[in-house]
XYZ file of C-alpha atoms in Angstrom:
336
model
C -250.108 40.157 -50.502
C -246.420 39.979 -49.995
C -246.073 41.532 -46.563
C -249.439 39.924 -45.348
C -250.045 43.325 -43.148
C -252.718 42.605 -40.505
C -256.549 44.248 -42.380
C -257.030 46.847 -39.599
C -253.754 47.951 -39.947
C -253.317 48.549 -43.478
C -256.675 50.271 -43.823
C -255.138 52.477 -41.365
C -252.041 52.745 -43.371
C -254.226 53.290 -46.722
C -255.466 56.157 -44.751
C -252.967 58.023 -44.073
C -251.122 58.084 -47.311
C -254.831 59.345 -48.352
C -254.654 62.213 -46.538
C -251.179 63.151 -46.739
C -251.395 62.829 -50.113
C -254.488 65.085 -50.486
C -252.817 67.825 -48.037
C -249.356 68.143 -50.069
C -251.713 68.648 -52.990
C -253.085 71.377 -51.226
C -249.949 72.566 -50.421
C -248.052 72.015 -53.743
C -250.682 74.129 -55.581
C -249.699 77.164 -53.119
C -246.359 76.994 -53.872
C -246.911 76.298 -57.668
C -249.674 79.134 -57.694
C -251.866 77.404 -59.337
C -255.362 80.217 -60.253
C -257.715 77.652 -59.369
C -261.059 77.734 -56.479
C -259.685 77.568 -53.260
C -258.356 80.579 -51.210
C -254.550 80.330 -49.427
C -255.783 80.975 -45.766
C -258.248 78.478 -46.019
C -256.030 75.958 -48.283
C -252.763 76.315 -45.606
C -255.704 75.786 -42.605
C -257.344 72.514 -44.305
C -254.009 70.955 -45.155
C -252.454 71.953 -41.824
C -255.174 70.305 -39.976
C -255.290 67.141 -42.100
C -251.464 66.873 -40.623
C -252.950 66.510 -37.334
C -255.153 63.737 -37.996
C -252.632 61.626 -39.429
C -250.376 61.842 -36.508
C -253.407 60.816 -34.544
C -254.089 57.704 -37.196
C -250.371 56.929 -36.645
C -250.255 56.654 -33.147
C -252.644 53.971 -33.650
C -249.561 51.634 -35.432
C -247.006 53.027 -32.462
C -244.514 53.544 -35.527
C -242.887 56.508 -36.964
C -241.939 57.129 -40.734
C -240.081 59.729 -42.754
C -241.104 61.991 -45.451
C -239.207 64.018 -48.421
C -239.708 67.422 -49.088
C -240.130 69.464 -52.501
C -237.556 72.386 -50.737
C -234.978 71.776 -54.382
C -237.992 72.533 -56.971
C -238.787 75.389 -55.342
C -235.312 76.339 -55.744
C -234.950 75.666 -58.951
C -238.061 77.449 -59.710
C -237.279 80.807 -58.038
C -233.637 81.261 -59.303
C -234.841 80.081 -62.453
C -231.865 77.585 -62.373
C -232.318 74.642 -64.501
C -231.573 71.029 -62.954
C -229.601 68.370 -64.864
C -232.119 65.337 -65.885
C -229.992 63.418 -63.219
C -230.839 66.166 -60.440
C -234.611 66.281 -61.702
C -234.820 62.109 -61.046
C -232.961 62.852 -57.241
C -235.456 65.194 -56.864
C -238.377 63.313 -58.165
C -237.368 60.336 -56.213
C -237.290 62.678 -52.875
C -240.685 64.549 -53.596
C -243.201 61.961 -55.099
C -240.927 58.691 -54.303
C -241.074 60.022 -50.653
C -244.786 59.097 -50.165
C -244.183 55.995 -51.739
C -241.762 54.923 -49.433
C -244.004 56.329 -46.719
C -246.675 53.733 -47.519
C -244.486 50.824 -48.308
C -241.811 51.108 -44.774
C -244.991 51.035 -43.110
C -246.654 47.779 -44.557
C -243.032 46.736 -44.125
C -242.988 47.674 -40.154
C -246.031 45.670 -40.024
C -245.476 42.556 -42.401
C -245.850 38.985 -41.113
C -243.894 37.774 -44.028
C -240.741 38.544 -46.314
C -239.356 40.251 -43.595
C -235.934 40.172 -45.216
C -237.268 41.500 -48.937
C -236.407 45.089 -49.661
C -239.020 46.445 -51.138
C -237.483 50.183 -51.832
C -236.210 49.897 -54.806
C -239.372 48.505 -56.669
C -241.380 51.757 -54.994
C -238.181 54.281 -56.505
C -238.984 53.283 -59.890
C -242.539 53.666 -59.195
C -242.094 56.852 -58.126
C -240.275 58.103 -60.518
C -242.957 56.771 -63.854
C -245.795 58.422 -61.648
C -244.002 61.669 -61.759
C -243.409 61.694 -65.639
C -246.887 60.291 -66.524
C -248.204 63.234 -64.305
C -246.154 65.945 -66.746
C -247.358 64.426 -69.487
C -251.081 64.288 -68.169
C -250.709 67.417 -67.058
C -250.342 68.454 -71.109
C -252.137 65.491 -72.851
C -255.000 65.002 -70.724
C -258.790 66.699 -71.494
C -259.829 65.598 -68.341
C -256.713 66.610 -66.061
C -257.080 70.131 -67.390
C -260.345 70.492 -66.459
C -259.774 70.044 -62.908
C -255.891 71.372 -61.928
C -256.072 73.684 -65.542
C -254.113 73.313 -68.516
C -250.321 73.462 -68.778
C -250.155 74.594 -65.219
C -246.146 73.698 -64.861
C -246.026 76.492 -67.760
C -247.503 79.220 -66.031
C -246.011 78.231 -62.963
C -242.308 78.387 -64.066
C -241.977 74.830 -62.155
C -239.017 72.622 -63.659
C -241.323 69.729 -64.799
C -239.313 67.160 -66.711
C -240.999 68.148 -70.044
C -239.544 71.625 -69.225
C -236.030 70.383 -68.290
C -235.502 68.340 -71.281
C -236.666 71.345 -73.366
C -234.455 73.419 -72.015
C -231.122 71.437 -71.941
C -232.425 70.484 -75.713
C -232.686 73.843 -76.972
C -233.300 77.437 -74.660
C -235.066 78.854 -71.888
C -237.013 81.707 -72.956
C -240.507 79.969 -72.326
C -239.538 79.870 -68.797
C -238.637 83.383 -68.424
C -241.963 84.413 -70.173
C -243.882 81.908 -67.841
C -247.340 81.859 -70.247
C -250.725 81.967 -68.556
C -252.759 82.263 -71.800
C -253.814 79.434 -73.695
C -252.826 80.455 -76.667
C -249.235 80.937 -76.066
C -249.374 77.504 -74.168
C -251.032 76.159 -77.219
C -248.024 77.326 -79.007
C -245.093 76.462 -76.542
C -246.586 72.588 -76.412
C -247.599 72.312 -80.193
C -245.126 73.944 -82.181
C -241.828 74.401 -79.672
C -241.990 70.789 -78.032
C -243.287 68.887 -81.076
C -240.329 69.944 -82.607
C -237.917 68.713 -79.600
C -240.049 65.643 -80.059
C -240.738 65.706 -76.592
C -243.625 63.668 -75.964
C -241.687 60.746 -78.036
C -238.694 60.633 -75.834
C -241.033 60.922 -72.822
C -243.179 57.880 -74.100
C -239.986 56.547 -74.584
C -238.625 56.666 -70.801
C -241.537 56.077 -69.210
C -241.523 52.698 -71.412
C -237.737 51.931 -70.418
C -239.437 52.278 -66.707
C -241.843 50.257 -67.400
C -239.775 47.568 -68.666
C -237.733 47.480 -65.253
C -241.178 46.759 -63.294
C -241.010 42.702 -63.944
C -237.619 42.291 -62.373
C -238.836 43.682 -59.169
C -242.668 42.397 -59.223
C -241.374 38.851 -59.444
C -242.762 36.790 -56.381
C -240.243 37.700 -53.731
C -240.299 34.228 -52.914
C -238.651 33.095 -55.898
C -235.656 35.641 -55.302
C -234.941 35.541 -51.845
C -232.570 32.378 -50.813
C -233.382 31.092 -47.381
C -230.582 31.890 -45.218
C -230.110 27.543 -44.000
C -229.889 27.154 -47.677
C -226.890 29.206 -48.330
C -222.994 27.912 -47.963
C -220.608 29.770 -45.333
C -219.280 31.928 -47.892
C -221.948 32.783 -49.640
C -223.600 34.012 -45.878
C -220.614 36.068 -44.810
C -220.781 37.981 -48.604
C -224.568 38.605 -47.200
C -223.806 39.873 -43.997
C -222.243 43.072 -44.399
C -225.402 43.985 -47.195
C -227.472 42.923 -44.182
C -226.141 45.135 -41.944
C -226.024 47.922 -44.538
C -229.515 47.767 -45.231
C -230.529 48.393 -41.344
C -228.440 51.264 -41.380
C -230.062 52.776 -44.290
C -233.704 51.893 -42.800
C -232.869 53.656 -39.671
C -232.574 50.694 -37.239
C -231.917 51.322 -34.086
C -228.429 51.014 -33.038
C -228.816 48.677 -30.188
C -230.710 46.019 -32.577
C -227.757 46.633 -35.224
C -225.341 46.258 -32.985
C -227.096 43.204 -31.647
C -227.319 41.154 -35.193
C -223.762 42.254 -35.609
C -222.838 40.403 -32.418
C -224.939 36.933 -33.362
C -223.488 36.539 -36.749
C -219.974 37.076 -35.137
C -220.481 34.842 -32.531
C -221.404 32.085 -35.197
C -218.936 32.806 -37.072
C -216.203 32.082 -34.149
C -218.342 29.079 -33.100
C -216.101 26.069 -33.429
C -218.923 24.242 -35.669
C -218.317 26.800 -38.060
C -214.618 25.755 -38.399
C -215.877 22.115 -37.823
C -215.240 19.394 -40.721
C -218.609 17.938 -40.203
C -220.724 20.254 -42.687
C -224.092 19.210 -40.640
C -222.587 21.366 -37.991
C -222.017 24.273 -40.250
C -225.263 24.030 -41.885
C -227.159 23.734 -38.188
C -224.795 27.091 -37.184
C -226.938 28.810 -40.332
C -230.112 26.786 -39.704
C -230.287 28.239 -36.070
C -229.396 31.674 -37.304
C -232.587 31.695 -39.386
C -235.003 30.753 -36.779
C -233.690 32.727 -34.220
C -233.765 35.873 -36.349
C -237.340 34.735 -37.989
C -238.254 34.568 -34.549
C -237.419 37.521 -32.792
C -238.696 39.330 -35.857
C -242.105 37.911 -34.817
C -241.615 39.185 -31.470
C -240.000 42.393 -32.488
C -242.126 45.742 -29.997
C -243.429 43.185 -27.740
C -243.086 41.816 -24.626
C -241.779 38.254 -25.440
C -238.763 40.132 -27.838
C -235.664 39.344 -26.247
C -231.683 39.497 -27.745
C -230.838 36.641 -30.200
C -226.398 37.902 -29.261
C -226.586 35.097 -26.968
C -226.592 31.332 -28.453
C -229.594 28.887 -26.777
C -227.022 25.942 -26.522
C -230.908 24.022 -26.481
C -231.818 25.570 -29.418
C -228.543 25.012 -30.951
C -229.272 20.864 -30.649
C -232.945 20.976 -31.861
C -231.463 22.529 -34.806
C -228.873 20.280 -35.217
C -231.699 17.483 -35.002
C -233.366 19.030 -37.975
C -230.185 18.797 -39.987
C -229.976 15.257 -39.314
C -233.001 14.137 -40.426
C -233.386 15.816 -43.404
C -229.709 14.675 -44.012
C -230.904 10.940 -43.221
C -234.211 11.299 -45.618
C -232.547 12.066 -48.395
C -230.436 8.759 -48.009
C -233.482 7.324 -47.772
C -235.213 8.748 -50.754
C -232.200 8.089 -52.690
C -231.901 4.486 -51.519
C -235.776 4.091 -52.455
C -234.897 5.550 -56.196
C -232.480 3.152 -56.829
């Protein structure tokens, strides 16, 4: 709804996550050696080949994306080495965050609109609450244990965040013992963690989560100040968080380097040092549509490099200025 991704594209999209989501299942229950139906040869061949076939649905999009690993729980888990709750979250928001990030910087590759809204830090927090409220499934729920089995992280010796707040709140020994029967996991989860409280203070974060959700769910419409509408200063305070935020989403250098080289040109444009303020707001007017549309154009063969300034371009935009400048007289002149 907010990116307004193209149908046959995001069904595509949809797709993929599907499978790779399905596959690192396959995988994760390998490495967590989980005593369940399905053989390793056959589990490492299905989830291998289900790779392939979203490489192949990818190439459909011509786009690439990047994926987290699990590589520090299974660390953790063989040297029997205990994360901090900080390092747990780092790692949660690398593992499960990862795919999350997957499906959004695609949509956002492909979006017709909000082009300038970071979505990122909405899916982190996501991430993150699915992660928890999958521990605590994984011992609450009747119906979760009857198809991955019951207490599984136990048995497993994986640092699940139940387990790492048990241990930093009193020892280790469950961990050492790793349980596989019920009854002993009946006992570790009934009498050791009720006594930790630990399904409290779990309710309790997940809540604190979930009370973060509104301030990123808000219609990014409402949030996002249109670039013409913004004052000089308040544009070159924007700037550098622009260019920061390419960085960090792996924009090429050439199109970095490119912004970088309109916004200074604007900047040194003498209608930016001009006294007549329609000429600064057309300088910041013209920035918007040029970068709105080369965005548009952005993998095809009309994109071109907005570095350059369109001295026609420049004077349409100035235009616009002055006739929204001269309605409002008007409108104010008709009020009174």
């Amino acid at each position: 709804m907010w990116l307004a991704v193209p149908g046959d594209q995001l069904k595509i999209i949809d797709c993929v996550i599907q499978m790779l989501y399905n596959a690192s299942l396959m995988i994760n229950d390998i490495e967590d050696d989980v005593q369940l139906i399905y053989g390793v040869p056959q589990t490492i061949n299905t989830a291998n080949y289900v790779y392939f076939l979203d490489y192949k649905e990818l190439a459909k999009l011509r786009r690439q994306c990047e994926d987290g690993d699990v590589g520090m729980e299974i660390m953790w888990q063989d040297l029997l080495q205990c994360p901090m709750m900080e390092e747990y979250t780092y790692m949660v928001n690398n593992k499960t965050g990862g795919g999350f990030r997957v499906f959004v910087r695609l949509m956002m590759a492909l979006a017709a609109k909000n082009l300038e809204v970071n979505f990122i830090p909405l899916v982190n927090i996501i991430g993150v609450y699915f992660q928890i409220s999958d521990d605590y499934m994984n011992l609450q729920s009747t119906e979760y244990n009857d198809h991955k089995g019951f207490a599984e992280d136990l048995t497993g010796g994986k640092f699940s965040f139940p387990i790492v707040y048990r241990v930093h709140v009193d020892d280790q020994s469950v961990l050492q013992k790793c349980p596989t029967t019920p009854t002993l996991k009946h006992y570790t989860i009934i009498y050791r963690w009720t006594k930790t409280k630990l399904f409290d203070y779990m309710l309790m974060v997940m809540q604190n989560l979930k009370q973060q959700l509104p301030s990123y769910t808000k219609d990014p419409k409402v949030q996002v100040v249109k670039d013409e509408n913004l004052t000089w200063e308040q544009f070159n305070e924007s700037a550098p968080h622009m260019v920061t935020f390419m960085k960090d989403n792996d924009w090429p250098d050439d199109r970095v380097n490119m912004h970088i080289a309109f916004w200074s040109t604007l900047q040194n444009h003498r209608w930016h040092h001009d006294f007549d303020t329609h000429k600064q707001s057309t300088l910041l007017l013209y920035q918007a549509q040029q970068c709105k549309c080369w965005h548009l154009t952005i993998g095809s063969s009309n994109s071109w490099s907005i570095a350059k300034i369109n001295q026609d371009l420049l004077n349409e935009a100035r235009e616009t200025i002055f006739n929204q400048f001269r309605m409002q007289i008007l409108s104010s002149q008709n009020r009174t």
